Amino acid sequence: MKNILLSLCAASSLLLADSVINIAPISVTALGIDETVQEQPLSIATKDTKEIALDQVIYQKDLLNSLSGVRIEQTGSVIGHMTAIRMPLNTGPYYLFMQDGIPVQSSGFFNHNGLAYTTFQNANSVEVLKGAGTALYGSDAVAAVVNVQSAKTPSKTKEVSVKAMGGSYGYGSGTISMSDTIDKDNAYSADVSYMHSDGWRQHTKTDRVEANMLYTHTINDDNDVKIIANFSKTKAQQADSFNDYNNITDGSTAASDDPNYYLALEKTDITRKFDYARLSAEFSNYSFNDLEVTFTPYIRYNRNRYVATWEGNLPSNDNKLYTLGLLQRNTYDQIWGKIIFGFDTEYTQSSLKYNQDFDVTTTGWNPKTYTTGALYDYDVAYFAIAPYVHVNYMITKHIKLSPGLRYDYNRYDYTNNLAPDSTDSSGTYYRPASRTDSFNHLSPKLALSYMPNKDINLYARYANGFRIPQASRLYSVKVGYENIDLNPEKSNTYEVGLKKQFGKRASVDLSAYYMTISDTIVRDRNTGGYRNGGSTIHKGIELALRANITKEWESRISYSYTKHNYDNDSLYGDNEMAAAPNNLANTRLFYRPTYIHGLTMMGEWQYVGSYWMDDAHDAGKYNGYSIGNFKADYIYNKKLSFFAKVTNITDKRYAISARYAYGKEDYTPADPRSFYGGITYKW
């Protein structure tokens, strides 16, 4: 590896200002302030504006899957997704999804499709902090913090742009953007977009709207304010997976191979609907010597609607959340380092209606009759507050110690709107009486960094994290779990890393981690209820290499090797967990020919290794997949540009997820080869 890096360094002596990749990126996620990734004693992956533009983001995977150790897979609802970052591919609340530094959902109301709330199709940059979060982050920041940045810096003069894009399977989108600096104290940027796709499979039509607005105002020499508004709305039909793998290899466009799915379509609307809106105002004060004081109040609205196709009676879910929050951060700079301290607080009013919309008698194992009516109907008032402190202390010129501490208090006030301690007519759903539950957790953090010069950083890090039981796990209870008593899951992340820059030519980030999670909340396969289980162990190595090879060629290589195991589990012993490939890789080669100024082309290879289909290892392994993509854009002049991409170039037929559960195999098909192209015009 050393010889390769030295060769790359010697290939050229100049770094072009218009490089696609950023050798020395800046990150804001870890501490809420701008810092170079190089100097931070933790593992954080970033992607900036130019590379995102080349990706021509349609789905969340387009934005994130080129980052080391990050895997996003779309679900049958197209915009829905599952996430794997230092964890198996899962739908659990182990990730804190944010937009512009503010969580997109309250802890305790985790939606695994949380990136669908963000305006990811118009992202300006993205950052992934891997492992348990710093002291700034509490519940759900167990395996990663994902921060989608939408706020685009306003232009110096008025700019308006229109972008149109079309592609395979009825895909089309349009975006209008506007930006201007009004005067020395006021500036803004805004964009709105609409996307439609017919989908390559039956019953996968999707419509989506995104909008962003940033307004900056300098109040006086000591005070300024930044106002951000975000909005997204998605309506996506939901296809099923396949049980017969021949449907994958044959390229079937059917929505399912299960007759029950088509019977369900006759009875109900199998559609996912995500609604999101947020308004925030960040007030910053600089009137005190060496101290920056920031207050960021925000209001947020989430709504998540779907039909629970995994339940034989096909109930419908409608969950609304209204949130008022405040982030308060103080940064005190001194010659010996800095102290960052403050608190976060949120109040969320949630309402959940889980209904049986029609009479039905299920078939198969344990058949029951369900009658029309409410299965669950409850409200939850959620309150959270968390003070924190983080210190960067320079022990010597080259050694930095970074301790941190956070205390979280979370409370649910649950109100049952049905008869207390009652069940539905089928005897399946139990509605506990109204009550209050609270949780608290103290999270210590510690990092040590050695930087003999500005181009190298050797670090070691420990971070404790946790996640509280979800409201739905406490109050959407199945019969047999009437006396459920869940505790928070707790995690410990241990990490060592090396960050090395080779001048302006290349950089390498190498990290090794060991993470334990205890008191895991698991589902009982027999009753569908939840309980605290045992513990799991997650360990791995992650590598990220960026290089400017010559004036025309650049590369980005991401690789991770991981192992995810149960720890003396009562059912699975020390088995390796399902849906957890050991190897992930993404390689990108960029070419910007000097003889065609403005043209950038990228070839991409994406690899997901084999993995167990079930935790018991009864069904064997799925082989994973390997695909290629090609992307290009051409800036014709300052006003006009063109872009295009081809995904899955070889039209490979494979499954993006494969599992064995309830006595049958289950495969979610990947997209076939697809073509996209578009144009942007500015004035």
CSV table of C-alpha atoms in Angstrom, one decimal, residues 245-451:
chain,number,residue,atom,x,y,z
A,245,TYR,CA,-35.0,-16.9,-7.0
A,246,ASN,CA,-35.8,-17.8,-10.6
A,247,ASN,CA,-37.9,-14.6,-10.7
A,248,ILE,CA,-34.6,-12.8,-10.1
A,249,THR,CA,-32.6,-14.6,-12.7
A,250,ASP,CA,-35.4,-14.4,-15.3
A,251,GLY,CA,-35.8,-10.6,-14.7
A,252,SER,CA,-39.4,-10.8,-13.7
A,253,THR,CA,-41.2,-7.4,-13.5
A,254,ALA,CA,-44.0,-8.8,-11.4
A,255,ALA,CA,-44.7,-7.1,-8.1
A,256,SER,CA,-44.7,-10.4,-6.3
A,257,ASP,CA,-44.8,-14.2,-6.7
A,258,ASP,CA,-47.1,-14.6,-3.7
A,259,PRO,CA,-50.8,-14.8,-4.5
A,260,ASN,CA,-51.6,-13.3,-1.1
A,261,TYR,CA,-50.0,-10.0,-2.3
A,262,TYR,CA,-52.4,-9.7,-5.1
A,263,LEU,CA,-55.3,-10.5,-2.9
A,264,ALA,CA,-54.0,-7.7,-0.6
A,265,LEU,CA,-54.0,-5.3,-3.5
A,266,GLU,CA,-57.7,-6.0,-4.0
A,267,LYS,CA,-58.4,-5.1,-0.4
A,268,THR,CA,-56.2,-2.1,0.4
A,269,ASP,CA,-53.8,0.5,-1.0
A,270,ILE,CA,-50.2,-0.8,-0.5
A,271,THR,CA,-48.5,2.6,-0.7
A,272,ARG,CA,-45.8,4.3,1.4
A,273,LYS,CA,-46.3,8.0,2.2
A,274,PHE,CA,-43.7,10.1,3.9
A,275,ASP,CA,-44.3,13.8,4.7
A,276,TYR,CA,-41.7,16.1,6.3
A,277,ALA,CA,-41.3,19.8,7.0
A,278,ARG,CA,-38.9,21.7,9.2
A,279,LEU,CA,-38.1,25.3,10.0
A,280,SER,CA,-35.0,26.3,12.0
A,281,ALA,CA,-33.2,29.5,12.9
A,282,GLU,CA,-29.6,29.4,14.1
A,283,PHE,CA,-28.7,32.5,16.1
A,284,SER,CA,-24.9,33.0,16.7
A,285,ASN,CA,-23.4,35.6,19.0
A,286,TYR,CA,-19.7,36.6,19.1
A,287,SER,CA,-19.8,39.4,21.6
A,288,PHE,CA,-17.8,37.6,24.3
A,289,ASN,CA,-14.0,37.1,24.0
A,290,ASP,CA,-13.1,33.7,22.6
A,291,LEU,CA,-16.7,32.5,23.1
A,292,GLU,CA,-19.3,31.7,20.4
A,293,VAL,CA,-22.8,31.2,21.6
A,294,THR,CA,-25.4,29.5,19.3
A,295,PHE,CA,-29.1,28.9,19.8
A,296,THR,CA,-31.0,26.9,17.2
A,297,PRO,CA,-34.7,26.6,17.8
A,298,TYR,CA,-36.7,24.5,15.3
A,299,ILE,CA,-40.1,23.1,14.6
A,300,ARG,CA,-40.6,19.9,12.7
A,301,TYR,CA,-43.5,17.8,11.3
A,302,ASN,CA,-43.3,14.1,10.3
A,303,ARG,CA,-46.0,11.8,9.0
A,304,ASN,CA,-45.5,8.1,8.1
A,305,ARG,CA,-48.3,6.1,6.5
A,306,TYR,CA,-48.2,2.6,5.2
A,307,VAL,CA,-49.9,-0.8,5.1
A,308,ALA,CA,-48.1,-3.5,7.3
A,309,THR,CA,-47.7,-6.1,4.5
A,310,TRP,CA,-45.7,-8.3,6.9
A,311,GLU,CA,-48.8,-8.9,9.0
A,312,GLY,CA,-51.4,-11.3,7.5
A,313,ASN,CA,-54.3,-9.0,8.3
A,314,LEU,CA,-52.8,-6.0,6.5
A,315,PRO,CA,-53.4,-3.3,9.1
A,316,SER,CA,-52.8,0.4,8.1
A,317,ASN,CA,-50.5,2.7,10.1
A,318,ASP,CA,-50.7,6.5,10.3
A,319,ASN,CA,-48.2,8.2,12.6
A,320,LYS,CA,-48.0,12.0,13.0
A,321,LEU,CA,-45.4,13.8,15.0
A,322,TYR,CA,-45.2,17.5,15.8
A,323,THR,CA,-41.9,18.6,17.4
A,324,LEU,CA,-40.5,21.7,19.0
A,325,GLY,CA,-36.8,21.6,19.7
A,326,LEU,CA,-33.7,23.6,20.7
A,327,LEU,CA,-30.0,23.1,20.2
A,328,GLN,CA,-27.8,25.2,22.4
A,329,ARG,CA,-24.0,25.2,21.8
A,330,ASN,CA,-21.2,27.2,23.2
A,331,THR,CA,-17.6,27.1,21.8
A,332,TYR,CA,-14.8,28.5,24.0
A,333,ASP,CA,-11.5,28.8,22.2
A,334,GLN,CA,-8.2,29.1,24.1
A,335,ILE,CA,-4.5,28.7,23.2
A,336,TRP,CA,-4.5,25.2,24.9
A,337,GLY,CA,-7.6,24.0,23.0
A,338,LYS,CA,-11.3,24.5,23.2
A,339,ILE,CA,-14.4,23.5,25.2
A,340,ILE,CA,-17.7,22.8,23.6
A,341,PHE,CA,-20.7,22.6,25.9
A,342,GLY,CA,-24.5,23.1,25.8
A,343,PHE,CA,-27.7,21.1,25.7
A,344,ASP,CA,-30.3,19.7,23.4
A,345,THR,CA,-34.0,19.5,24.2
A,346,GLU,CA,-37.1,18.3,22.3
A,347,TYR,CA,-40.8,18.1,22.9
A,348,THR,CA,-42.8,15.9,20.5
A,349,GLN,CA,-46.5,15.2,20.3
A,350,SER,CA,-47.2,11.9,18.5
A,351,SER,CA,-50.4,10.3,17.5
A,352,LEU,CA,-50.6,6.8,16.1
A,353,LYS,CA,-53.6,5.0,14.6
A,354,TYR,CA,-53.2,1.4,13.6
A,355,ASN,CA,-56.4,0.2,12.0
A,356,GLN,CA,-58.0,-2.9,10.5
A,357,ASP,CA,-59.7,-1.4,7.4
A,358,PHE,CA,-61.6,-4.5,6.4
A,359,ASP,CA,-62.8,-7.8,7.8
A,360,VAL,CA,-60.4,-10.7,7.0
A,361,THR,CA,-59.7,-14.2,8.1
A,362,THR,CA,-56.1,-15.2,7.7
A,363,THR,CA,-54.9,-18.6,6.5
A,364,GLY,CA,-51.9,-20.7,7.2
A,365,TRP,CA,-50.2,-20.9,10.7
A,366,ASN,CA,-52.5,-19.7,13.5
A,367,PRO,CA,-55.4,-18.4,11.4
A,368,LYS,CA,-57.6,-15.7,13.0
A,369,THR,CA,-60.5,-13.4,12.1
A,370,TYR,CA,-59.9,-9.7,12.3
A,371,THR,CA,-62.9,-7.3,12.1
A,372,THR,CA,-62.9,-3.7,11.0
A,373,GLY,CA,-61.8,-1.2,13.6
A,374,ALA,CA,-59.0,0.3,15.6
A,375,LEU,CA,-56.2,-2.0,16.6
A,376,TYR,CA,-54.1,0.7,18.4
A,377,ASP,CA,-55.0,4.3,18.9
A,378,TYR,CA,-52.8,6.3,21.2
A,379,ASP,CA,-51.0,9.6,21.8
A,380,VAL,CA,-47.5,10.0,23.2
A,381,ALA,CA,-46.0,13.2,24.6
A,382,TYR,CA,-42.2,12.8,24.4
A,383,PHE,CA,-39.7,15.0,26.2
A,384,ALA,CA,-36.0,14.9,26.0
A,385,ILE,CA,-33.2,17.0,27.4
A,386,ALA,CA,-29.4,16.4,27.4
A,387,PRO,CA,-26.6,18.6,28.7
A,388,TYR,CA,-23.1,17.8,27.3
A,389,VAL,CA,-19.5,18.9,27.4
A,390,HIS,CA,-16.6,18.1,25.0
A,391,VAL,CA,-13.0,19.2,25.5
A,392,ASN,CA,-10.1,19.4,23.1
A,393,TYR,CA,-7.0,19.8,25.3
A,394,MET,CA,-3.5,20.1,23.7
A,395,ILE,CA,-1.3,18.2,26.2
A,396,THR,CA,1.7,19.0,24.0
A,397,LYS,CA,2.1,20.6,20.6
A,398,HIS,CA,1.4,17.2,19.0
A,399,ILE,CA,-0.8,15.3,21.4
A,400,LYS,CA,-4.5,16.2,21.9
A,401,LEU,CA,-6.8,14.7,24.6
A,402,SER,CA,-10.6,14.9,23.9
A,403,PRO,CA,-12.8,13.8,26.7
A,404,GLY,CA,-16.6,14.2,26.6
A,405,LEU,CA,-19.7,13.5,28.7
A,406,ARG,CA,-23.4,13.6,27.9
A,407,TYR,CA,-26.4,13.0,30.2
A,408,ASP,CA,-29.7,12.1,28.5
A,409,TYR,CA,-33.2,12.2,30.0
A,410,ASN,CA,-36.1,10.9,27.9
A,411,ARG,CA,-39.7,10.6,29.0
A,412,TYR,CA,-42.9,9.2,27.3
A,413,ASP,CA,-46.4,10.3,28.5
A,414,TYR,CA,-48.5,7.6,26.8
A,415,THR,CA,-52.3,8.0,26.5
A,416,ASN,CA,-54.4,5.1,25.3
A,417,ASN,CA,-57.5,6.3,23.4
A,418,LEU,CA,-59.1,2.8,23.5
A,419,ALA,CA,-60.3,0.7,26.5
A,420,PRO,CA,-57.4,0.3,28.9
A,421,ASP,CA,-55.8,-3.2,29.0
A,422,SER,CA,-58.0,-4.4,26.2
A,423,THR,CA,-57.5,-6.6,23.2
A,424,ASP,CA,-58.9,-6.5,19.6
A,425,SER,CA,-61.5,-9.0,18.5
A,426,SER,CA,-58.9,-11.4,17.3
A,427,GLY,CA,-57.1,-11.5,20.6
A,428,THR,CA,-53.8,-10.4,18.9
A,429,TYR,CA,-53.3,-6.8,19.8
A,430,TYR,CA,-53.1,-5.6,23.4
A,431,ARG,CA,-53.7,-1.9,24.3
A,432,PRO,CA,-52.0,-1.2,27.7
A,433,ALA,CA,-53.5,1.4,30.0
A,434,SER,CA,-52.1,5.0,29.9
A,435,ARG,CA,-48.8,5.4,31.8
A,436,THR,CA,-45.5,7.3,31.9
A,437,ASP,CA,-42.1,5.8,31.1
A,438,SER,CA,-38.7,7.5,31.5
A,439,PHE,CA,-35.1,6.6,30.7
A,440,ASN,CA,-31.8,8.2,31.5
A,441,HIS,CA,-28.2,7.5,30.4
A,442,LEU,CA,-24.7,8.9,31.0
A,443,SER,CA,-22.4,8.6,28.0
A,444,PRO,CA,-18.7,9.0,28.5
A,445,LYS,CA,-16.3,9.6,25.5
A,446,LEU,CA,-12.6,9.8,25.3
A,447,ALA,CA,-10.1,10.2,22.4
A,448,LEU,CA,-6.4,10.7,22.1
A,449,SER,CA,-4.7,12.0,19.0
A,450,TYR,CA,-1.0,12.2,18.0
A,451,MET,CA,-0.1,14.5,15.1
